[in-house]
Amino acid sequence: MVKVITGENPSALGYHMPAEWEPHVQCWMGWPERPDNWREKAGPAQATFARVAIAVSKFEPITLCASTAQFTKVYEEMQHHPNIRVVEMSMNDSWFRDTGPTFVRRDRTSDSSGDEQLVAGIDWQFNSWGGLADGCYDDWSLDNLVAKKILELERHTRFPHHMILEGGSIHVDGEGTCLTTEECLLNPNRNPDMSKDEIEKQLKLYLGVEKVIWLPRGLYGDDDTNGHIDNICCFVKPGRCSCRGPMTNRILSTSARLRLYLFSRILPTPRAGR
């Protein structure tokens, strides 16, 4: 069993969430199969996921998780790609960015407890992007175990948290600044009993950030995730963001307003630095 820490938060032990462009040990992926979420019994999605896994495996190892029903098929398809490991894992759907752990790391080699791990994971709660009222499906119990399973397999310390949060709803620059949206994190279908200040406090304690920049909304028409930040804006380097542009005239005004808001909020904001 891995070490589970409940009495202390990651930042107090020197952990912080690294930026996406920092070196990876590996990439974790889930294998899609839900016929109600994916068209044509997930066939096109599976073909796309396979291409992505193979492409990424040229640069870093991949662990591809598939259900019992799909394991043999996926294993045989990937057996000639030595940088891809196929693991059997039950799940409700394949969005590991949202259901998997938030990995955090630290530079020092031990804390007061003698734990020498440099990498740990935060195990948030997941409710299918909105629970029974607004979620994408009614049973997410297996998805809610994905983070725990990954951390057990990798033997990384686990920080469980009661807050509902998906990985796609946060984005960090690795130097103390976090981007998120009010539309998602303040949605009553996530954490209705927590205020904005309370949520921000938990982000700082668990992600190791000093500054949280709240954008009002995410991508226009994003009813599935209620405005995830990773659909609209991300850091490309410390202090620099890239914002998604409009794809159709219908969302032009909304996207333009959001970009103006981004510039007004982010440009005058000194970034946190380590």
PDB file of C-alpha atoms in Angstrom:
ATOM      1  CA  MET A   1       0.000   0.000   0.000  1.00  0.00           C
ATOM      2  CA  VAL A   2       1.213   3.508  -0.785  1.00  0.00           C
ATOM      3  CA  LYS A   3       1.570   6.197   1.830  1.00  0.00           C
ATOM      4  CA  VAL A   4      -1.617   8.244   2.297  1.00  0.00           C
ATOM      5  CA  ILE A   5      -1.258  11.710   3.823  1.00  0.00           C
ATOM      6  CA  THR A   6      -4.367  13.369   5.238  1.00  0.00           C
ATOM      7  CA  GLY A   7      -3.029  15.568   8.018  1.00  0.00           C
ATOM      8  CA  GLU A   8      -0.802  17.797   5.903  1.00  0.00           C
ATOM      9  CA  ASN A   9      -1.149  19.461   2.508  1.00  0.00           C
ATOM     10  CA  PRO A  10       1.331  19.081  -0.367  1.00  0.00           C
ATOM     11  CA  SER A  11       2.649  22.649  -0.313  1.00  0.00           C
ATOM     12  CA  ALA A  12       3.520  22.371   3.382  1.00  0.00           C
ATOM     13  CA  LEU A  13       5.749  19.422   2.478  1.00  0.00           C
ATOM     14  CA  GLY A  14       7.428  21.237  -0.399  1.00  0.00           C
ATOM     15  CA  TYR A  15       5.346  19.889  -3.302  1.00  0.00           C
ATOM     16  CA  HIS A  16       4.023  21.909  -6.225  1.00  0.00           C
ATOM     17  CA  MET A  17       2.321  21.106  -9.521  1.00  0.00           C
ATOM     18  CA  PRO A  18       4.814  21.383 -12.411  1.00  0.00           C
ATOM     19  CA  ALA A  19       4.057  22.990 -15.758  1.00  0.00           C
ATOM     20  CA  GLU A  20       2.940  20.771 -18.643  1.00  0.00           C
ATOM     21  CA  TRP A  21       6.093  21.416 -20.680  1.00  0.00           C
ATOM     22  CA  GLU A  22       8.426  20.118 -17.984  1.00  0.00           C
ATOM     23  CA  PRO A  23       9.959  16.645 -18.518  1.00  0.00           C
ATOM     24  CA  HIS A  24       7.602  13.672 -18.094  1.00  0.00           C
ATOM     25  CA  VAL A  25       8.417  10.213 -16.809  1.00  0.00           C
ATOM     26  CA  GLN A  26       5.466   8.899 -18.804  1.00  0.00           C
ATOM     27  CA  CYS A  27       1.952   9.645 -20.048  1.00  0.00           C
ATOM     28  CA  TRP A  28      -1.168   7.844 -18.775  1.00  0.00           C
ATOM     29  CA  MET A  29      -4.123   7.280 -21.115  1.00  0.00           C
ATOM     30  CA  GLY A  30      -7.500   5.556 -20.854  1.00  0.00           C
ATOM     31  CA  TRP A  31      -9.066   3.544 -23.676  1.00  0.00           C
ATOM     32  CA  PRO A  32     -12.543   4.727 -24.805  1.00  0.00           C
ATOM     33  CA  GLU A  33     -15.407   2.294 -25.239  1.00  0.00           C
ATOM     34  CA  ARG A  34     -18.700   3.779 -23.960  1.00  0.00           C
ATOM     35  CA  PRO A  35     -21.301   3.444 -26.742  1.00  0.00           C
ATOM     36  CA  ASP A  36     -23.410   6.237 -25.220  1.00  0.00           C
ATOM     37  CA  ASN A  37     -20.550   8.751 -25.181  1.00  0.00           C
ATOM     38  CA  TRP A  38     -18.704   7.755 -28.346  1.00  0.00           C
ATOM     39  CA  ARG A  39     -20.307   7.358 -31.746  1.00  0.00           C
ATOM     40  CA  GLU A  40     -20.150   4.108 -33.713  1.00  0.00           C
ATOM     41  CA  LYS A  41     -19.421   2.101 -30.552  1.00  0.00           C
ATOM     42  CA  ALA A  42     -16.284   4.164 -29.952  1.00  0.00           C
ATOM     43  CA  GLY A  43     -14.571   2.827 -33.088  1.00  0.00           C
ATOM     44  CA  PRO A  44     -13.407   6.208 -34.465  1.00  0.00           C
ATOM     45  CA  ALA A  45     -12.362   7.332 -30.980  1.00  0.00           C
ATOM     46  CA  GLN A  46     -10.322   4.178 -30.438  1.00  0.00           C
ATOM     47  CA  ALA A  47      -8.532   4.669 -33.741  1.00  0.00           C
ATOM     48  CA  THR A  48      -7.700   8.251 -32.775  1.00  0.00           C
ATOM     49  CA  PHE A  49      -6.552   7.339 -29.267  1.00  0.00           C
ATOM     50  CA  ALA A  50      -4.308   4.648 -30.743  1.00  0.00           C
ATOM     51  CA  ARG A  51      -2.701   7.151 -33.131  1.00  0.00           C
ATOM     52  CA  VAL A  52      -2.142   9.604 -30.289  1.00  0.00           C
ATOM     53  CA  ALA A  53      -0.603   6.934 -28.046  1.00  0.00           C
ATOM     54  CA  ILE A  54       1.744   5.757 -30.792  1.00  0.00           C
ATOM     55  CA  ALA A  55       2.770   9.322 -31.658  1.00  0.00           C
ATOM     56  CA  VAL A  56       3.461  10.324 -28.051  1.00  0.00           C
ATOM     57  CA  SER A  57       5.321   7.067 -27.385  1.00  0.00           C
ATOM     58  CA  LYS A  58       8.057   8.253 -29.740  1.00  0.00           C
ATOM     59  CA  PHE A  59       8.970  10.856 -27.128  1.00  0.00           C
ATOM     60  CA  GLU A  60       8.011   9.333 -23.773  1.00  0.00           C
ATOM     61  CA  PRO A  61       6.620   6.052 -22.390  1.00  0.00           C
ATOM     62  CA  ILE A  62       2.857   5.507 -22.457  1.00  0.00           C
ATOM     63  CA  THR A  63       0.725   3.517 -20.035  1.00  0.00           C
ATOM     64  CA  LEU A  64      -2.543   2.739 -21.808  1.00  0.00           C
ATOM     65  CA  CYS A  65      -5.331   1.465 -19.545  1.00  0.00           C
ATOM     66  CA  ALA A  66      -8.120  -0.695 -20.968  1.00  0.00           C
ATOM     67  CA  SER A  67     -11.065  -2.530 -19.446  1.00  0.00           C
ATOM     68  CA  THR A  68     -11.197  -6.309 -19.161  1.00  0.00           C
ATOM     69  CA  ALA A  69     -13.367  -6.486 -22.274  1.00  0.00           C
ATOM     70  CA  GLN A  70     -10.934  -4.370 -24.313  1.00  0.00           C
ATOM     71  CA  PHE A  71      -7.587  -5.473 -22.884  1.00  0.00           C
ATOM     72  CA  THR A  72      -6.702  -8.245 -25.348  1.00  0.00           C
ATOM     73  CA  LYS A  73      -7.628  -6.125 -28.357  1.00  0.00           C
ATOM     74  CA  VAL A  74      -5.577  -3.158 -27.155  1.00  0.00           C
ATOM     75  CA  TYR A  75      -2.634  -5.330 -26.112  1.00  0.00           C
ATOM     76  CA  GLU A  76      -2.450  -6.994 -29.509  1.00  0.00           C
ATOM     77  CA  GLU A  77      -2.737  -3.652 -31.284  1.00  0.00           C
ATOM     78  CA  MET A  78       0.097  -2.122 -29.250  1.00  0.00           C
ATOM     79  CA  GLN A  79       2.408  -5.111 -28.836  1.00  0.00           C
ATOM     80  CA  HIS A  80       4.801  -3.907 -31.527  1.00  0.00           C
ATOM     81  CA  HIS A  81       5.269  -0.520 -29.854  1.00  0.00           C
ATOM     82  CA  PRO A  82       7.835  -1.131 -27.095  1.00  0.00           C
ATOM     83  CA  ASN A  83       7.313   2.238 -25.428  1.00  0.00           C
ATOM     84  CA  ILE A  84       3.616   1.506 -24.766  1.00  0.00           C
ATOM     85  CA  ARG A  85       2.580  -0.490 -21.712  1.00  0.00           C
ATOM     86  CA  VAL A  86      -1.013  -1.819 -21.703  1.00  0.00           C
ATOM     87  CA  VAL A  87      -2.620  -2.231 -18.279  1.00  0.00           C
ATOM     88  CA  GLU A  88      -6.024  -3.655 -17.405  1.00  0.00           C
ATOM     89  CA  MET A  89      -8.057  -1.119 -15.442  1.00  0.00           C
ATOM     90  CA  SER A  90     -11.787  -0.668 -14.965  1.00  0.00           C
ATOM     91  CA  MET A  91     -13.169   2.821 -15.555  1.00  0.00           C
ATOM     92  CA  ASN A  92     -16.404   4.506 -16.577  1.00  0.00           C
ATOM     93  CA  ASP A  93     -14.781   6.549 -19.340  1.00  0.00           C
ATOM     94  CA  SER A  94     -11.369   7.404 -20.687  1.00  0.00           C
ATOM     95  CA  TRP A  95     -10.745  11.027 -19.683  1.00  0.00           C
ATOM     96  CA  PHE A  96      -7.705  10.508 -17.469  1.00  0.00           C
ATOM     97  CA  ARG A  97      -6.815  14.200 -17.591  1.00  0.00           C
ATOM     98  CA  ASP A  98      -9.924  14.765 -15.491  1.00  0.00           C
ATOM     99  CA  THR A  99     -10.134  11.557 -13.453  1.00  0.00           C
ATOM    100  CA  GLY A 100      -6.465  10.769 -12.918  1.00  0.00           C
ATOM    101  CA  PRO A 101      -4.303  12.191 -10.128  1.00  0.00           C
ATOM    102  CA  THR A 102      -2.784  15.641 -10.189  1.00  0.00           C
ATOM    103  CA  PHE A 103       0.916  14.892  -9.936  1.00  0.00           C
ATOM    104  CA  VAL A 104       2.981  17.190  -7.741  1.00  0.00           C
ATOM    105  CA  ARG A 105       6.711  17.145  -7.117  1.00  0.00           C
ATOM    106  CA  ARG A 106       9.328  18.604  -4.827  1.00  0.00           C
ATOM    107  CA  ASP A 107      13.031  19.235  -5.035  1.00  0.00           C
ATOM    108  CA  ARG A 108      14.148  18.239  -1.584  1.00  0.00           C
ATOM    109  CA  THR A 109      14.581  14.565  -0.785  1.00  0.00           C
ATOM    110  CA  SER A 110      12.752  14.175   2.512  1.00  0.00           C
ATOM    111  CA  ASP A 111      10.394  15.807   4.984  1.00  0.00           C
ATOM    112  CA  SER A 112      10.090  15.579   8.737  1.00  0.00           C
ATOM    113  CA  SER A 113       8.368  12.199   8.423  1.00  0.00           C
ATOM    114  CA  GLY A 114      11.288  10.712   6.527  1.00  0.00           C
ATOM    115  CA  ASP A 115       9.335  10.342   3.266  1.00  0.00           C
ATOM    116  CA  GLU A 116      11.895  10.573   0.467  1.00  0.00           C
ATOM    117  CA  GLN A 117       9.481  10.578  -2.466  1.00  0.00           C
ATOM    118  CA  LEU A 118       9.930  13.425  -4.925  1.00  0.00           C
ATOM    119  CA  VAL A 119       6.611  12.807  -6.738  1.00  0.00           C
ATOM    120  CA  ALA A 120       3.159  12.442  -5.175  1.00  0.00           C
ATOM    121  CA  GLY A 121      -0.425  12.661  -6.414  1.00  0.00           C
ATOM    122  CA  ILE A 122      -3.604  14.465  -5.393  1.00  0.00           C
ATOM    123  CA  ASP A 123      -6.711  12.299  -5.452  1.00  0.00           C
ATOM    124  CA  TRP A 124      -9.609  14.706  -6.029  1.00  0.00           C
ATOM    125  CA  GLN A 125     -13.243  13.662  -6.167  1.00  0.00           C
ATOM    126  CA  PHE A 126     -14.982  13.261  -9.531  1.00  0.00           C
ATOM    127  CA  ASN A 127     -18.714  13.433 -10.330  1.00  0.00           C
ATOM    128  CA  SER A 128     -18.914  13.069 -14.119  1.00  0.00           C
ATOM    129  CA  TRP A 129     -18.683  16.830 -14.723  1.00  0.00           C
ATOM    130  CA  GLY A 130     -21.790  17.775 -12.800  1.00  0.00           C
ATOM    131  CA  GLY A 131     -23.323  14.943 -10.801  1.00  0.00           C
ATOM    132  CA  LEU A 132     -26.737  13.397 -11.289  1.00  0.00           C
ATOM    133  CA  ALA A 133     -28.302  16.671 -12.438  1.00  0.00           C
ATOM    134  CA  ASP A 134     -25.770  17.804 -15.055  1.00  0.00           C
ATOM    135  CA  GLY A 135     -23.178  15.039 -15.430  1.00  0.00           C
ATOM    136  CA  CYS A 136     -22.409  13.076 -18.584  1.00  0.00           C
ATOM    137  CA  TYR A 137     -23.411   9.722 -17.073  1.00  0.00           C
ATOM    138  CA  ASP A 138     -25.042   8.445 -13.896  1.00  0.00           C
ATOM    139  CA  ASP A 139     -22.403   6.077 -12.512  1.00  0.00           C
ATOM    140  CA  TRP A 140     -18.877   7.432 -12.098  1.00  0.00           C
ATOM    141  CA  SER A 141     -17.809   5.179  -9.231  1.00  0.00           C
ATOM    142  CA  LEU A 142     -15.046   3.508 -11.267  1.00  0.00           C
ATOM    143  CA  ASP A 143     -13.753   6.850 -12.539  1.00  0.00           C
ATOM    144  CA  ASN A 144     -13.490   7.999  -8.947  1.00  0.00           C
ATOM    145  CA  LEU A 145     -10.982   5.189  -8.313  1.00  0.00           C
ATOM    146  CA  VAL A 146      -8.684   5.884 -11.265  1.00  0.00           C
ATOM    147  CA  ALA A 147      -6.402   8.294  -9.402  1.00  0.00           C
ATOM    148  CA  LYS A 148      -6.011   5.893  -6.491  1.00  0.00           C
ATOM    149  CA  LYS A 149      -5.221   2.984  -8.835  1.00  0.00           C
ATOM    150  CA  ILE A 150      -2.580   4.928 -10.752  1.00  0.00           C
ATOM    151  CA  LEU A 151      -0.864   6.060  -7.562  1.00  0.00           C
ATOM    152  CA  GLU A 152      -0.918   2.502  -6.212  1.00  0.00           C
ATOM    153  CA  LEU A 153       0.600   1.143  -9.424  1.00  0.00           C
ATOM    154  CA  GLU A 154       3.340   3.766  -9.364  1.00  0.00           C
ATOM    155  CA  ARG A 155       3.769   3.596  -5.561  1.00  0.00           C
ATOM    156  CA  HIS A 156       3.457   7.352  -5.201  1.00  0.00           C
ATOM    157  CA  THR A 157       2.264   9.035  -2.012  1.00  0.00           C
ATOM    158  CA  ARG A 158      -1.434   9.941  -2.232  1.00  0.00           C
ATOM    159  CA  PHE A 159      -3.054  13.122  -0.934  1.00  0.00           C
ATOM    160  CA  PRO A 160      -6.841  12.483  -0.883  1.00  0.00           C
ATOM    161  CA  HIS A 161      -9.069  15.553  -1.082  1.00  0.00           C
ATOM    162  CA  HIS A 162     -12.818  15.954  -0.590  1.00  0.00           C
ATOM    163  CA  MET A 163     -13.152  18.643  -3.262  1.00  0.00           C
ATOM    164  CA  ILE A 164     -14.590  17.795  -6.679  1.00  0.00           C
ATOM    165  CA  LEU A 165     -12.100  18.900  -9.298  1.00  0.00           C
ATOM    166  CA  GLU A 166     -11.075  17.771 -12.781  1.00  0.00           C
ATOM    167  CA  GLY A 167      -7.552  18.177 -14.090  1.00  0.00           C
ATOM    168  CA  GLY A 168      -8.787  20.061 -17.142  1.00  0.00           C
ATOM    169  CA  SER A 169     -10.246  22.799 -14.940  1.00  0.00           C
ATOM    170  CA  ILE A 170      -6.829  24.042 -13.774  1.00  0.00           C
ATOM    171  CA  HIS A 171      -3.632  25.082 -15.539  1.00  0.00           C
ATOM    172  CA  VAL A 172      -0.354  26.157 -13.943  1.00  0.00           C
ATOM    173  CA  ASP A 173       2.898  27.732 -15.088  1.00  0.00           C
ATOM    174  CA  GLY A 174       5.016  25.729 -12.636  1.00  0.00           C
ATOM    175  CA  GLU A 175       6.223  28.915 -10.965  1.00  0.00           C
ATOM    176  CA  GLY A 176       3.327  29.662  -8.663  1.00  0.00           C
ATOM    177  CA  THR A 177       0.435  30.814 -10.868  1.00  0.00           C
ATOM    178  CA  CYS A 178      -2.783  28.931 -11.642  1.00  0.00           C
ATOM    179  CA  LEU A 179      -5.455  29.653 -14.265  1.00  0.00           C
ATOM    180  CA  THR A 180      -9.052  28.502 -13.807  1.00  0.00           C
ATOM    181  CA  THR A 181     -12.632  29.599 -14.537  1.00  0.00           C
ATOM    182  CA  GLU A 182     -15.475  30.685 -12.307  1.00  0.00           C
ATOM    183  CA  GLU A 183     -17.919  28.968 -14.653  1.00  0.00           C
ATOM    184  CA  CYS A 184     -16.527  25.562 -13.700  1.00  0.00           C
ATOM    185  CA  LEU A 185     -15.090  25.725 -10.196  1.00  0.00           C
ATOM    186  CA  LEU A 186     -17.881  27.916  -8.812  1.00  0.00           C
ATOM    187  CA  ASN A 187     -20.622  25.919 -10.523  1.00  0.00           C
ATOM    188  CA  PRO A 188     -23.108  24.630  -7.917  1.00  0.00           C
ATOM    189  CA  ASN A 189     -22.866  21.175  -9.515  1.00  0.00           C
ATOM    190  CA  ARG A 190     -19.277  20.847  -8.241  1.00  0.00           C
ATOM    191  CA  ASN A 191     -18.710  22.137  -4.699  1.00  0.00           C
ATOM    192  CA  PRO A 192     -21.869  24.023  -3.666  1.00  0.00           C
ATOM    193  CA  ASP A 193     -20.812  24.302  -0.017  1.00  0.00           C
ATOM    194  CA  MET A 194     -17.480  25.971  -0.767  1.00  0.00           C
ATOM    195  CA  SER A 195     -16.976  29.677  -1.427  1.00  0.00           C
ATOM    196  CA  LYS A 196     -14.600  31.113  -4.005  1.00  0.00           C
ATOM    197  CA  ASP A 197     -12.133  32.026  -1.261  1.00  0.00           C
ATOM    198  CA  GLU A 198     -12.278  28.515   0.190  1.00  0.00           C
ATOM    199  CA  ILE A 199     -11.676  26.900  -3.200  1.00  0.00           C
ATOM    200  CA  GLU A 200      -8.790  29.253  -3.938  1.00  0.00           C
ATOM    201  CA  LYS A 201      -7.231  28.434  -0.573  1.00  0.00           C
ATOM    202  CA  GLN A 202      -7.333  24.713  -1.356  1.00  0.00           C
ATOM    203  CA  LEU A 203      -5.785  25.280  -4.788  1.00  0.00           C
ATOM    204  CA  LYS A 204      -2.909  27.143  -3.175  1.00  0.00           C
ATOM    205  CA  LEU A 205      -2.395  24.521  -0.467  1.00  0.00           C
ATOM    206  CA  TYR A 206      -2.578  21.511  -2.767  1.00  0.00           C
ATOM    207  CA  LEU A 207      -1.064  22.815  -6.017  1.00  0.00           C
ATOM    208  CA  GLY A 208       1.618  24.853  -4.313  1.00  0.00           C
ATOM    209  CA  VAL A 209       0.644  28.049  -6.141  1.00  0.00           C
ATOM    210  CA  GLU A 210       0.694  31.588  -4.810  1.00  0.00           C
ATOM    211  CA  LYS A 211      -1.674  33.269  -7.265  1.00  0.00           C
ATOM    212  CA  VAL A 212      -4.946  32.081  -8.822  1.00  0.00           C
ATOM    213  CA  ILE A 213      -6.251  33.957 -11.876  1.00  0.00           C
ATOM    214  CA  TRP A 214     -10.003  33.463 -12.266  1.00  0.00           C
ATOM    215  CA  LEU A 215     -11.491  33.880 -15.732  1.00  0.00           C
ATOM    216  CA  PRO A 216     -15.273  34.316 -15.784  1.00  0.00           C
ATOM    217  CA  ARG A 217     -16.089  31.704 -18.426  1.00  0.00           C
ATOM    218  CA  GLY A 218     -14.587  28.986 -20.567  1.00  0.00           C
ATOM    219  CA  LEU A 219     -15.282  28.094 -24.181  1.00  0.00           C
ATOM    220  CA  TYR A 220     -18.678  29.125 -25.541  1.00  0.00           C
ATOM    221  CA  GLY A 221     -21.095  26.198 -25.586  1.00  0.00           C
ATOM    222  CA  ASP A 222     -18.944  23.916 -23.420  1.00  0.00           C
ATOM    223  CA  ASP A 223     -21.870  22.209 -21.718  1.00  0.00           C
ATOM    224  CA  ASP A 224     -19.957  18.990 -21.045  1.00  0.00           C
ATOM    225  CA  THR A 225     -17.301  20.384 -18.700  1.00  0.00           C
ATOM    226  CA  ASN A 226     -18.929  23.714 -17.753  1.00  0.00           C
ATOM    227  CA  GLY A 227     -16.021  25.803 -18.956  1.00  0.00           C
ATOM    228  CA  HIS A 228     -12.750  23.948 -18.443  1.00  0.00           C
ATOM    229  CA  ILE A 229      -9.743  26.244 -18.715  1.00  0.00           C
ATOM    230  CA  ASP A 230      -7.860  23.759 -20.929  1.00  0.00           C
ATOM    231  CA  ASN A 231     -10.372  24.359 -23.727  1.00  0.00           C
ATOM    232  CA  ILE A 232      -9.719  28.080 -23.932  1.00  0.00           C
ATOM    233  CA  CYS A 233      -6.416  29.211 -22.421  1.00  0.00           C
ATOM    234  CA  CYS A 234      -3.092  27.775 -21.266  1.00  0.00           C
ATOM    235  CA  PHE A 235       0.382  28.832 -20.262  1.00  0.00           C
ATOM    236  CA  VAL A 236       3.012  28.265 -22.938  1.00  0.00           C
ATOM    237  CA  LYS A 237       5.818  29.553 -20.701  1.00  0.00           C
ATOM    238  CA  PRO A 238       5.925  31.352 -17.354  1.00  0.00           C
ATOM    239  CA  GLY A 239       4.160  34.668 -17.776  1.00  0.00           C
ATOM    240  CA  ARG A 240       2.841  33.937 -21.281  1.00  0.00           C
ATOM    241  CA  CYS A 241      -0.567  32.494 -22.252  1.00  0.00           C
ATOM    242  CA  SER A 242      -2.126  31.235 -25.449  1.00  0.00           C
ATOM    243  CA  CYS A 243      -5.865  31.765 -25.912  1.00  0.00           C
ATOM    244  CA  ARG A 244      -8.044  29.851 -28.326  1.00  0.00           C
ATOM    245  CA  GLY A 245      -9.523  31.928 -31.124  1.00  0.00           C
ATOM    246  CA  PRO A 246     -13.062  31.742 -32.521  1.00  0.00           C
ATOM    247  CA  MET A 247     -13.905  28.944 -34.942  1.00  0.00           C
ATOM    248  CA  THR A 248     -17.235  30.318 -36.109  1.00  0.00           C
ATOM    249  CA  ASN A 249     -18.919  33.703 -36.284  1.00  0.00           C
ATOM    250  CA  ARG A 250     -21.358  32.504 -33.655  1.00  0.00           C
ATOM    251  CA  ILE A 251     -18.719  32.483 -30.949  1.00  0.00           C
ATOM    252  CA  LEU A 252     -16.693  35.414 -32.270  1.00  0.00           C
ATOM    253  CA  SER A 253     -18.040  38.017 -29.873  1.00  0.00           C
ATOM    254  CA  THR A 254     -17.820  35.717 -26.846  1.00  0.00           C
ATOM    255  CA  SER A 255     -14.261  34.683 -27.670  1.00  0.00           C
ATOM    256  CA  ALA A 256     -13.184  38.254 -28.360  1.00  0.00           C
ATOM    257  CA  ARG A 257     -14.636  39.443 -25.064  1.00  0.00           C
ATOM    258  CA  LEU A 258     -12.847  36.654 -23.254  1.00  0.00           C
ATOM    259  CA  ARG A 259      -9.505  37.552 -24.836  1.00  0.00           C
ATOM    260  CA  LEU A 260      -9.955  41.178 -23.808  1.00  0.00           C
ATOM    261  CA  TYR A 261     -10.760  40.027 -20.301  1.00  0.00           C
ATOM    262  CA  LEU A 262      -7.678  37.805 -20.298  1.00  0.00           C
ATOM    263  CA  PHE A 263      -5.453  40.705 -21.280  1.00  0.00           C
ATOM    264  CA  SER A 264      -7.021  42.987 -18.671  1.00  0.00           C
ATOM    265  CA  ARG A 265      -6.647  40.364 -15.945  1.00  0.00           C
ATOM    266  CA  ILE A 266      -3.342  38.704 -16.795  1.00  0.00           C
ATOM    267  CA  LEU A 267      -1.143  41.421 -18.262  1.00  0.00           C
ATOM    268  CA  PRO A 268      -1.310  43.724 -15.197  1.00  0.00           C
ATOM    269  CA  THR A 269      -0.921  40.739 -12.841  1.00  0.00           C
ATOM    270  CA  PRO A 270       2.607  40.065 -11.613  1.00  0.00           C
ATOM    271  CA  ARG A 271       3.225  36.352 -11.921  1.00  0.00           C
ATOM    272  CA  ALA A 272       4.205  34.454  -8.851  1.00  0.00           C
ATOM    273  CA  GLY A 273       7.775  33.217  -8.944  1.00  0.00           C
ATOM    274  CA  ARG A 274       9.803  30.702  -7.041  1.00  0.00           C
TER     275      ARG A 274
END
